């Protein structure tokens, strides 16, 4: 079946440090891949996405490249800020009875200190 | 941008009672709404998908008589946990996807979640 595995958290970094959150997936066919972010007390928000192999999604300084050969979609940011502290979810979109649904990883909490 | 709200944000109830959670799309029409359940340190688990005006499609292992879903309008879906028990305590999250053709496209917009505690 379809599944998403992401690194356990929390990831604790100092401001301006480099961030990597690993995500790998198992899926049939060619899923679309997403990163969602959940800030404290808020709903999940789409951060970035990629719909085919070698696509790079980017937003707010974050980026992730769809790597089909390694079935990965790692999230990176060159210099994190305190305001980036949140839970990050990797997800893939699959077709289910004619419409698409999302399968999520467990989420990785990021804590950035000043 | 597109906003999805949930009400209540948290609820405490006695075992055996029923609890209704509302999910509303505030500034767009949602043909499809999704209900998820999130366990501590676990991923979001899709419970069911509902399309406006039709019966919800439940994921394997989710009891449809236990978790009643109604999607009566393009802006409102409700999840009713019937005869709630302590094991139903969880964080319930809804999301909504706009009607095809609207600017919001295929993107799912998520509500802030509802924390249910059954005593």
mmCIF file of C-alpha atoms in Angstrom, chain B:
data_model
loop_
_atom_site.group_PDB
_atom_site.id
_atom_site.type_symbol
_atom_site.label_atom_id
_atom_site.label_comp_id
_atom_site.label_asym_id
_atom_site.label_seq_id
_atom_site.Cartn_x
_atom_site.Cartn_y
_atom_site.Cartn_z
ATOM 1 C CA UNK B 1 -6.875 32.684 1.277
ATOM 2 C CA UNK B 2 -9.190 29.752 1.807
ATOM 3 C CA UNK B 3 -10.165 29.199 5.434
ATOM 4 C CA UNK B 4 -11.705 26.187 7.094
ATOM 5 C CA UNK B 5 -13.107 26.411 10.606
ATOM 6 C CA UNK B 6 -14.068 23.745 13.094
ATOM 7 C CA UNK B 7 -16.353 23.955 16.061
ATOM 8 C CA UNK B 8 -15.910 23.264 18.871
ATOM 9 C CA UNK B 9 -12.154 23.469 19.258
ATOM 10 C CA UNK B 10 -12.318 21.139 22.219
ATOM 11 C CA UNK B 11 -15.050 19.156 23.925
ATOM 12 C CA UNK B 12 -15.291 16.968 26.979
ATOM 13 C CA UNK B 13 -18.193 14.558 27.247
ATOM 14 C CA UNK B 14 -19.370 11.625 29.301
ATOM 15 C CA UNK B 15 -19.122 8.081 28.029
ATOM 16 C CA UNK B 16 -22.251 7.060 26.146
ATOM 17 C CA UNK B 17 -23.154 10.507 24.879
ATOM 18 C CA UNK B 18 -22.935 11.736 21.294
ATOM 19 C CA UNK B 19 -20.805 14.621 20.128
ATOM 20 C CA UNK B 20 -21.174 16.648 16.941
ATOM 21 C CA UNK B 21 -18.228 18.441 15.325
ATOM 22 C CA UNK B 22 -18.783 21.018 12.599
ATOM 23 C CA UNK B 23 -16.469 21.831 9.727
ATOM 24 C CA UNK B 24 -17.093 24.904 7.604
ATOM 25 C CA UNK B 25 -15.414 26.335 4.541
ATOM 26 C CA UNK B 26 -15.653 30.071 5.122
ATOM 27 C CA UNK B 27 -14.814 31.625 1.774
ATOM 28 C CA UNK B 28 -15.140 28.897 -0.802
ATOM 29 C CA UNK B 29 -17.480 26.096 -1.758
ATOM 30 C CA UNK B 30 -16.240 22.670 -0.815
ATOM 31 C CA UNK B 31 -17.508 19.852 -2.968
ATOM 32 C CA UNK B 32 -15.443 17.380 -0.995
ATOM 33 C CA UNK B 33 -14.608 17.305 2.685
ATOM 34 C CA UNK B 34 -12.355 14.910 4.530
ATOM 35 C CA UNK B 35 -12.283 13.832 8.145
ATOM 36 C CA UNK B 36 -9.048 12.744 9.790
ATOM 37 C CA UNK B 37 -8.142 11.457 13.200
ATOM 38 C CA UNK B 38 -4.755 12.222 14.707
ATOM 39 C CA UNK B 39 -3.260 10.140 17.484
ATOM 40 C CA UNK B 40 -0.328 11.383 19.589
ATOM 41 C CA UNK B 41 2.934 11.027 17.676
ATOM 42 C CA UNK B 42 1.079 9.400 14.818
ATOM 43 C CA UNK B 43 0.150 10.512 11.352
ATOM 44 C CA UNK B 44 -3.227 11.825 10.385
ATOM 45 C CA UNK B 45 -5.496 8.896 9.621
ATOM 46 C CA UNK B 46 -8.137 9.469 6.993
ATOM 47 C CA UNK B 47 -11.496 8.370 8.348
ATOM 48 C CA UNK B 48 -13.855 9.240 5.537
ATOM 49 C CA UNK B 49 -14.408 11.341 2.456
ATOM 50 C CA UNK B 50 -17.694 13.074 1.862
ATOM 51 C CA UNK B 51 -19.068 14.700 -1.231
ATOM 52 C CA UNK B 52 -21.848 17.216 -0.920
ATOM 53 C CA UNK B 53 -25.243 15.612 -1.184
ATOM 54 C CA UNK B 54 -24.067 12.006 -1.150
ATOM 55 C CA UNK B 55 -23.096 9.400 1.395
ATOM 56 C CA UNK B 56 -19.619 9.479 2.852
ATOM 57 C CA UNK B 57 -17.034 6.919 1.822
ATOM 58 C CA UNK B 58 -15.373 5.413 4.871
ATOM 59 C CA UNK B 59 -11.874 4.044 5.050
ATOM 60 C CA UNK B 60 -11.383 0.424 5.960
ATOM 61 C CA UNK B 61 -11.758 -0.182 9.671
ATOM 62 C CA UNK B 62 -13.777 2.964 10.380
ATOM 63 C CA UNK B 63 -17.271 2.244 11.698
ATOM 64 C CA UNK B 64 -19.783 4.284 9.733
ATOM 65 C CA UNK B 65 -22.476 3.817 12.379
ATOM 66 C CA UNK B 66 -20.089 5.098 15.005
ATOM 67 C CA UNK B 67 -18.848 8.109 13.090
ATOM 68 C CA UNK B 68 -21.778 9.691 11.267
ATOM 69 C CA UNK B 69 -20.851 12.177 8.579
ATOM 70 C CA UNK B 70 -23.241 14.589 6.950
ATOM 71 C CA UNK B 71 -22.282 16.954 4.142
ATOM 72 C CA UNK B 72 -25.553 18.726 3.532
ATOM 73 C CA UNK B 73 -24.225 21.888 1.933
ATOM 74 C CA UNK B 74 -21.189 23.107 0.017
ATOM 75 C CA UNK B 75 -19.861 24.860 3.105
ATOM 76 C CA UNK B 76 -20.692 22.530 5.983
ATOM 77 C CA UNK B 77 -19.884 18.983 6.990
ATOM 78 C CA UNK B 78 -20.542 17.445 10.384
ATOM 79 C CA UNK B 79 -19.001 14.480 12.162
ATOM 80 C CA UNK B 80 -21.046 12.939 14.957
ATOM 81 C CA UNK B 81 -19.333 10.526 17.288
ATOM 82 C CA UNK B 82 -22.192 8.387 18.571
ATOM 83 C CA UNK B 83 -22.176 6.725 21.985
ATOM 84 C CA UNK B 84 -18.673 7.984 22.603
ATOM 85 C CA UNK B 85 -16.258 5.956 24.699
ATOM 86 C CA UNK B 86 -12.857 6.858 26.157
ATOM 87 C CA UNK B 87 -11.074 5.167 23.253
ATOM 88 C CA UNK B 88 -12.707 7.696 20.938
ATOM 89 C CA UNK B 89 -10.738 10.454 22.631
ATOM 90 C CA UNK B 90 -8.565 11.975 19.951
ATOM 91 C CA UNK B 91 -7.859 14.994 17.777
ATOM 92 C CA UNK B 92 -10.243 15.217 14.835
ATOM 93 C CA UNK B 93 -9.286 17.320 11.819
ATOM 94 C CA UNK B 94 -11.345 18.164 8.779
ATOM 95 C CA UNK B 95 -10.219 19.431 5.430
ATOM 96 C CA UNK B 96 -12.064 20.778 2.436
ATOM 97 C CA UNK B 97 -11.364 20.819 -1.254
ATOM 98 C CA UNK B 98 -12.927 23.365 -3.533
ATOM 99 C CA UNK B 99 -15.313 22.685 -6.327
ATOM 100 C CA UNK B 100 -13.358 21.760 -9.461
ATOM 101 C CA UNK B 101 -12.667 24.782 -11.589
ATOM 102 C CA UNK B 102 -12.357 27.234 -8.724
ATOM 103 C CA UNK B 103 -9.062 29.026 -8.208
ATOM 104 C CA UNK B 104 -8.232 26.923 -5.154
ATOM 105 C CA UNK B 105 -8.154 23.860 -7.365
ATOM 106 C CA UNK B 106 -7.085 20.522 -5.935
ATOM 107 C CA UNK B 107 -5.572 21.913 -2.757
ATOM 108 C CA UNK B 108 -7.007 20.658 0.512
ATOM 109 C CA UNK B 109 -7.483 23.285 3.213
ATOM 110 C CA UNK B 110 -7.412 22.093 6.783
ATOM 111 C CA UNK B 111 -9.335 23.135 9.831
ATOM 112 C CA UNK B 112 -7.571 23.724 13.172
ATOM 113 C CA UNK B 113 -8.866 20.483 14.654
ATOM 114 C CA UNK B 114 -11.158 19.482 17.522
ATOM 115 C CA UNK B 115 -9.848 17.869 20.671
ATOM 116 C CA UNK B 116 -12.338 15.302 22.023
ATOM 117 C CA UNK B 117 -11.987 13.872 25.505
ATOM 118 C CA UNK B 118 -14.445 11.216 26.590
ATOM 119 C CA UNK B 119 -14.584 10.557 30.310
#
